[in-house]
mmCIF file of C-alpha atoms in Angstrom:
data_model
loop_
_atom_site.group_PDB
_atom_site.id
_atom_site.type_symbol
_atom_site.label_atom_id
_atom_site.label_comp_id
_atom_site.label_asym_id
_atom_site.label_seq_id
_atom_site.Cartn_x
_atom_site.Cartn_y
_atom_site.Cartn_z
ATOM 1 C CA UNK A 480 106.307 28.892 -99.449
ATOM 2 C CA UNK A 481 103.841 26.315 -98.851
ATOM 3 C CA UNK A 482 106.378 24.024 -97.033
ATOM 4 C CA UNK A 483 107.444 26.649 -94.572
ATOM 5 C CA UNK A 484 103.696 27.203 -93.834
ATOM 6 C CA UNK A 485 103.139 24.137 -93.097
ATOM 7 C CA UNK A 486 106.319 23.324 -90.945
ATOM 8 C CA UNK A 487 104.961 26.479 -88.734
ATOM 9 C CA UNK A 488 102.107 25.148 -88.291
ATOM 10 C CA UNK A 489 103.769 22.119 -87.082
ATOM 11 C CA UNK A 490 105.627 23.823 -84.598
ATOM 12 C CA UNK A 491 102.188 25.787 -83.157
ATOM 13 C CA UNK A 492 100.722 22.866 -82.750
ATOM 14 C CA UNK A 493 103.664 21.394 -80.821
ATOM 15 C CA UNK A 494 104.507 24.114 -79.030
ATOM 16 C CA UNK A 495 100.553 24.608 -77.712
ATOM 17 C CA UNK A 496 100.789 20.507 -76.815
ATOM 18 C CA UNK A 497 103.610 21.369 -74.241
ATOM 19 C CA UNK A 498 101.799 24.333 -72.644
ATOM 20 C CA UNK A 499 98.578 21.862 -71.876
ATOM 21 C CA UNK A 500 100.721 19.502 -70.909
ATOM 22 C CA UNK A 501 102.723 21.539 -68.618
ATOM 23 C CA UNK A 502 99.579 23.015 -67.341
ATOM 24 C CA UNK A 503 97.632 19.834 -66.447
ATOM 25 C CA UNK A 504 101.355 18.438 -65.122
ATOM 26 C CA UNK A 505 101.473 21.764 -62.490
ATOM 27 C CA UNK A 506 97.553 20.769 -61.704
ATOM 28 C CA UNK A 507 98.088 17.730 -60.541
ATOM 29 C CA UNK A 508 101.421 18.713 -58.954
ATOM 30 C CA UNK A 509 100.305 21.766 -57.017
ATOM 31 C CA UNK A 510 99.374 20.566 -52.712
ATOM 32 C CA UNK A 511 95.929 20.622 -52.233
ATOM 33 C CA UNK A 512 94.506 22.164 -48.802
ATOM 34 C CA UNK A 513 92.330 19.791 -46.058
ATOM 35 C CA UNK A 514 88.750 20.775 -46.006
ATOM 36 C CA UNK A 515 87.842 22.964 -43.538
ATOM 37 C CA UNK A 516 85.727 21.368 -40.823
ATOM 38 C CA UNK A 517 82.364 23.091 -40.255
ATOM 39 C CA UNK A 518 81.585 25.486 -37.970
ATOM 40 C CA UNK A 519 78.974 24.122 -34.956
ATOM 41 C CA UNK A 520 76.321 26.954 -34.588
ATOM 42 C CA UNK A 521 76.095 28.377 -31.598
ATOM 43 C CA UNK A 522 73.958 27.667 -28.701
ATOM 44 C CA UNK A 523 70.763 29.885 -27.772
ATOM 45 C CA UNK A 524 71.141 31.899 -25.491
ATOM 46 C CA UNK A 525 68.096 31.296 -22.779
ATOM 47 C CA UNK A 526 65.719 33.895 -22.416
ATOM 48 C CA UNK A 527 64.623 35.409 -18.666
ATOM 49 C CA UNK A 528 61.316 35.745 -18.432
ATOM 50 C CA UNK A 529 60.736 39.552 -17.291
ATOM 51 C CA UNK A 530 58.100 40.900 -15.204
ATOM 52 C CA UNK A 531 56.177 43.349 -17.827
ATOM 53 C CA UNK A 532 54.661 46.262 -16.699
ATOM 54 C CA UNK A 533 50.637 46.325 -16.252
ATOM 55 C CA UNK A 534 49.327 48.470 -18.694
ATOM 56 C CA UNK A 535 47.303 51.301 -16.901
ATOM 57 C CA UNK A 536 43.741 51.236 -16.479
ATOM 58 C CA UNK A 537 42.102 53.487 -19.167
ATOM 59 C CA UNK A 538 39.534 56.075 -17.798
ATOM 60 C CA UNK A 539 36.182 53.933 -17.114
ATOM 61 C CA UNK A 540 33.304 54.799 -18.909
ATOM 62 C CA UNK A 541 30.575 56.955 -18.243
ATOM 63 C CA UNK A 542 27.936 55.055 -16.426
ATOM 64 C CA UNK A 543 24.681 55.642 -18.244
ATOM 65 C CA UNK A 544 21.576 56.789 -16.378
ATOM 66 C CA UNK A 545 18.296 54.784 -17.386
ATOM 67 C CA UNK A 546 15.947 56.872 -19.054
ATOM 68 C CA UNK A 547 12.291 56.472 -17.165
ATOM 69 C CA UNK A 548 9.759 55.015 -19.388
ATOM 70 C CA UNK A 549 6.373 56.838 -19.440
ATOM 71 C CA UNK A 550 3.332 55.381 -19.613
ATOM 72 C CA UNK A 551 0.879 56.666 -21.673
ATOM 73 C CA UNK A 552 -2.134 57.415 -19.966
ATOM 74 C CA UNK A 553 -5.880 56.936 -21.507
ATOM 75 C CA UNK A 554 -7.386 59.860 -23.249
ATOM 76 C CA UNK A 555 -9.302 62.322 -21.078
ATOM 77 C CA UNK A 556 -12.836 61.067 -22.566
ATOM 78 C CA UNK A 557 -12.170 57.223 -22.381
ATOM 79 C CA UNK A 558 -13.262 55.612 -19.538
ATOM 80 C CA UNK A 559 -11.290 52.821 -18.228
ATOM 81 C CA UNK A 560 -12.788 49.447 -17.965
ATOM 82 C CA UNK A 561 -13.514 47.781 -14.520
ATOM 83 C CA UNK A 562 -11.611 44.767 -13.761
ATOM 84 C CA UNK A 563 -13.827 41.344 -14.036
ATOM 85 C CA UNK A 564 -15.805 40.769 -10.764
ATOM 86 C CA UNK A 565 -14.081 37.545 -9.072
ATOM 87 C CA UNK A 566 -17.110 35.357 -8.668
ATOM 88 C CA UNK A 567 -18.423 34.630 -4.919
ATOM 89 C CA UNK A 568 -17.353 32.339 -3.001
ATOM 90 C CA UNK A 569 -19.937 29.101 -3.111
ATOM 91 C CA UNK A 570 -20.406 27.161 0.227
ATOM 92 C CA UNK A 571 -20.039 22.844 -0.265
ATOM 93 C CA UNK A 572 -23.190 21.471 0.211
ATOM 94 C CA UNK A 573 -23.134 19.527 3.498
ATOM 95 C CA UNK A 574 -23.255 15.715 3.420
ATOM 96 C CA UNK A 575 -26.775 14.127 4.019
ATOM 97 C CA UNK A 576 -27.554 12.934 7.397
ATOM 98 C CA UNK A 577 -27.833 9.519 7.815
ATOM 99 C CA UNK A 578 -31.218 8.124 8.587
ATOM 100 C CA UNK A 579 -32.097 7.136 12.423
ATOM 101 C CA UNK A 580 -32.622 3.694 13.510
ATOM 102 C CA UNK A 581 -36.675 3.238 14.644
ATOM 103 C CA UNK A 582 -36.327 1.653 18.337
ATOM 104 C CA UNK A 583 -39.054 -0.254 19.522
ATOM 105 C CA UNK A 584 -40.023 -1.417 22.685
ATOM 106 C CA UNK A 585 -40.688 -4.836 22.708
ATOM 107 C CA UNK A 586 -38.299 -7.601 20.833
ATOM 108 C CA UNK A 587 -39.882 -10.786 20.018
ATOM 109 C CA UNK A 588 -37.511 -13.434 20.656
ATOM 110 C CA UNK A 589 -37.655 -17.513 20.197
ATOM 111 C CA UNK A 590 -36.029 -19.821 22.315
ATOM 112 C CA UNK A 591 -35.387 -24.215 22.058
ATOM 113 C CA UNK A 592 -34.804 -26.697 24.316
ATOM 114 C CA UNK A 593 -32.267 -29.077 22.824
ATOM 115 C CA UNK A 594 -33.390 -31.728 25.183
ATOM 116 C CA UNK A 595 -37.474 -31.697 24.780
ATOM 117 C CA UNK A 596 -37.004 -29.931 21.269
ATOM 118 C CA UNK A 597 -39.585 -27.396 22.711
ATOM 119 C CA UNK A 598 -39.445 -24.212 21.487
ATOM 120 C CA UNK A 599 -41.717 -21.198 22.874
ATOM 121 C CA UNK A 600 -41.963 -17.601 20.854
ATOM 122 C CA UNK A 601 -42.220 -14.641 23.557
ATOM 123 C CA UNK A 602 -42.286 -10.971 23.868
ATOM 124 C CA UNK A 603 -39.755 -9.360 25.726
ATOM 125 C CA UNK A 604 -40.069 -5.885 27.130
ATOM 126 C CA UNK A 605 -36.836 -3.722 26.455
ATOM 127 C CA UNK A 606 -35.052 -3.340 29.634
ATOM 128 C CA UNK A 607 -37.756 -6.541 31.645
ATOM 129 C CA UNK A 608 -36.324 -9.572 32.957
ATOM 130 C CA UNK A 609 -38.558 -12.500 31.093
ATOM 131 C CA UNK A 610 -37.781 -15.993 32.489
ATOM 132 C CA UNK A 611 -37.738 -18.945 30.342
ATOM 133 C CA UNK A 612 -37.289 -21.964 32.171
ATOM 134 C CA UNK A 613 -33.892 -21.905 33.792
ATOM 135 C CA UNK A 614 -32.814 -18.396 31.605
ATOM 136 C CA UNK A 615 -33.249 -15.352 32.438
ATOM 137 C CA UNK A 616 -33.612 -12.604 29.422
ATOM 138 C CA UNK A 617 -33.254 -9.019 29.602
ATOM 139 C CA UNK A 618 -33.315 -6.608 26.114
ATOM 140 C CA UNK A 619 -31.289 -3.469 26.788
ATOM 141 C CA UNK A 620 -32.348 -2.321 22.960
ATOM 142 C CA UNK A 621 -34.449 -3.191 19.958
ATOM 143 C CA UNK A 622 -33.867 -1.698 16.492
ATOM 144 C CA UNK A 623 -34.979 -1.337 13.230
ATOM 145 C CA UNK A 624 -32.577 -0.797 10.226
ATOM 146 C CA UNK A 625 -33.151 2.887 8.366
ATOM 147 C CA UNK A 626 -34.672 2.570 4.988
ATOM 148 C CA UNK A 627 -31.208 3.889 3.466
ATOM 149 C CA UNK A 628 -29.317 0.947 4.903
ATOM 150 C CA UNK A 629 -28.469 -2.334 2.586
ATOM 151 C CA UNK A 630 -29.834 -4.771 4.322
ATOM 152 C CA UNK A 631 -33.075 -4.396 6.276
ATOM 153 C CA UNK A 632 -32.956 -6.378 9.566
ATOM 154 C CA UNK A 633 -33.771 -6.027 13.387
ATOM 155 C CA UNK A 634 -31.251 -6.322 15.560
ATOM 156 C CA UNK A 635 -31.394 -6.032 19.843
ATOM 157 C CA UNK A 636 -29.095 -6.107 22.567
ATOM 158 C CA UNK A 637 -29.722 -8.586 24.634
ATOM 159 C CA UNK A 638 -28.033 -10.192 28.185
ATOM 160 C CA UNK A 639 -29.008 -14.197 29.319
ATOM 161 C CA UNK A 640 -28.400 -15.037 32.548
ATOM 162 C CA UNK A 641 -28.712 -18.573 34.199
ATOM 163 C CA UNK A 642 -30.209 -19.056 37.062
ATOM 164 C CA UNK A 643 -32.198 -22.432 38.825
ATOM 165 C CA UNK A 644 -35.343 -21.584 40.343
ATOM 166 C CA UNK A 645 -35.650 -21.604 43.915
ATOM 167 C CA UNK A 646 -37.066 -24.511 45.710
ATOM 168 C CA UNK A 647 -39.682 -23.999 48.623
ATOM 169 C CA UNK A 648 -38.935 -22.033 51.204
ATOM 170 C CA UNK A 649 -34.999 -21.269 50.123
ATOM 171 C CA UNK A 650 -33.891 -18.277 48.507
ATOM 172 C CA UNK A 651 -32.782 -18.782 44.677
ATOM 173 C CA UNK A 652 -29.218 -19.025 43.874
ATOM 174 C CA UNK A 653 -27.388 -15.971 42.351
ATOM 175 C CA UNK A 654 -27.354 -16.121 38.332
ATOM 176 C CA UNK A 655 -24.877 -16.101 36.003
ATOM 177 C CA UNK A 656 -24.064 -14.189 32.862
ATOM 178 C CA UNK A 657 -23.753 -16.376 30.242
ATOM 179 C CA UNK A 658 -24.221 -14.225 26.717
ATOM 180 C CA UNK A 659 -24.540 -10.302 26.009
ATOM 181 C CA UNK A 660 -24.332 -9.223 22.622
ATOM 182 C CA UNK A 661 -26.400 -8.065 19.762
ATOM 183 C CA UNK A 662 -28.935 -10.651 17.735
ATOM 184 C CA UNK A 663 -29.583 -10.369 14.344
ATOM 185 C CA UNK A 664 -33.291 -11.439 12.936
ATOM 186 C CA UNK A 665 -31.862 -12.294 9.671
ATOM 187 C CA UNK A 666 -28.710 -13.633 10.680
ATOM 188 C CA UNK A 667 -29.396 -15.865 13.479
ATOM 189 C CA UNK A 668 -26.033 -17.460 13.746
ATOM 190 C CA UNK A 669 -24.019 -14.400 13.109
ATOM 191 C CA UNK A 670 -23.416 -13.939 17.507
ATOM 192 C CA UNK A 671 -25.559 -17.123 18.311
ATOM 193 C CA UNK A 672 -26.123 -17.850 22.058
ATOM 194 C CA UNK A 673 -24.082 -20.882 22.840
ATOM 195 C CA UNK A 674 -25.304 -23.039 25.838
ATOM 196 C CA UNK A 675 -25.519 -26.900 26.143
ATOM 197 C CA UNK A 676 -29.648 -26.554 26.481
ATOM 198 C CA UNK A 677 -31.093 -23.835 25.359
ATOM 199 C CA UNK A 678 -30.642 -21.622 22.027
ATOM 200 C CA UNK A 679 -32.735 -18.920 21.650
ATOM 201 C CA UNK A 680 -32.681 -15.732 18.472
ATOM 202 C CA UNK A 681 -34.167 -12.653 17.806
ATOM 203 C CA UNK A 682 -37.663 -12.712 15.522
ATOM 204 C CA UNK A 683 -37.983 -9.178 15.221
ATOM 205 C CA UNK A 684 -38.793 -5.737 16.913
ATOM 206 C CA UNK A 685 -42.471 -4.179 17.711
ATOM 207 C CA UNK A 686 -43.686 -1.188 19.525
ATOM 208 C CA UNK A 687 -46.734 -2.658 21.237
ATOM 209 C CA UNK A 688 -47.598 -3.897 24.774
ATOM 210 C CA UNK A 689 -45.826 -7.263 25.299
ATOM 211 C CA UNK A 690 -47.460 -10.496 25.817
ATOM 212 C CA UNK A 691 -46.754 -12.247 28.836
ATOM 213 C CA UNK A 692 -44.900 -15.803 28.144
ATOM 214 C CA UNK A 693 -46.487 -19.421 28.748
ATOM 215 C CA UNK A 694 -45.845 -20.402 32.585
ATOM 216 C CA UNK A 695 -42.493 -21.739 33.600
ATOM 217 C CA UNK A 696 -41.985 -25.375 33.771
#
């Protein structure tokens, strides 16, 4: 008994050996298919753009009226309150006059010979030809500076002329202008009188009756 089972068991086990073998023999016998190449996907497909239809314009909306604002007006018993008075108008105080010059009448004035050095001091009527020597002097204007003025000084307008004196029984040559111009008493050689012989300057300005010069020589 035991030796039969164990010769059956043989034979299971051989007969199970053949089947695996013949399986894994038909495996590796059996044609095997190519792999099927893959499918490319398929192009989009391009979209036209399409003119959409506008949507329709909704009903607009009721326009609102503004509401007036009311002012509330003072209580019956309350006075209302004048407005500030603007205040008047003030004028500018005008600028101060200047001061007048005092004129005189009579401008003293000083003359030099260059040659003799002789000088002579004589009063010269404003608008009176007063000869000294070959010179002829004439003030058209003598003036005083005004006390609001820097510098107090006299000052006159005064025109030289040149002319010889006339000899005996001929008539005197015409003159000749030779300075007009304003003199300054404390400036003498601000507008000088420029002449080869004579100088001569302003001394000052005075309101009484000239005296006559020295005699001509």
């Amino acid at each position: 008994m035991t030796v039969r089972r164990s010769l059956a068991g043989v034979m299971a086990l051989v007969v199970a050996g053949s089947l695996v073998g013949g399986g894994a023999w038909a495996l590796q016998n059996t044609p095997q298919q190519p792999p099927t190449a893959p499918t490319p996907p398929a192009a989009p497909t391009p979209v036209v753009a399409s003119q959409q239809p506008r949507p329709s314009p909704g009903p607009r909306p009721a326009t609102q009226t503004p509401t007036p604002t009311t002012t509330a007006s003072p209580p019956a018993n309350e006075t209302p309150t004048p407005a500030a008075a603007k205040p008047a108008a003030t004028t500018p105080d005008k600028p101060a006059e200047p001061l007048k010059r005092a004129r005189s009448s009579v401008a003293i004035l000083q003359a030099l010979d260059k040659v003799t050095t002789e000088t002579m001091r004589f009063e010269a009527p404003v608008g009176q030809p007063i000869r000294y020597k070959t010179l002829i002097f004439t003030v058209r204007a003598c003036e005083t500076t005004a006390p609001d003025e820097d510098a107090p000084d006299s000052v006159a307008y005064v025109t030289v002329d040149t002319q010889p004196k006339a000899l005996p029984g001929r008539v005197a040559p015409a003159g000749r202008q030779i300075y007009k111009g304003w003199m300054y008493a404390n400036s003498p050689g601000l507008n000088p009188l420029e002449h080869p012989v004579y100088d001569a300057w302003l001394i000052a300005c005075k309101t009484s009756a000239p005296v006559a010069p020295a005699a001509s020589r």
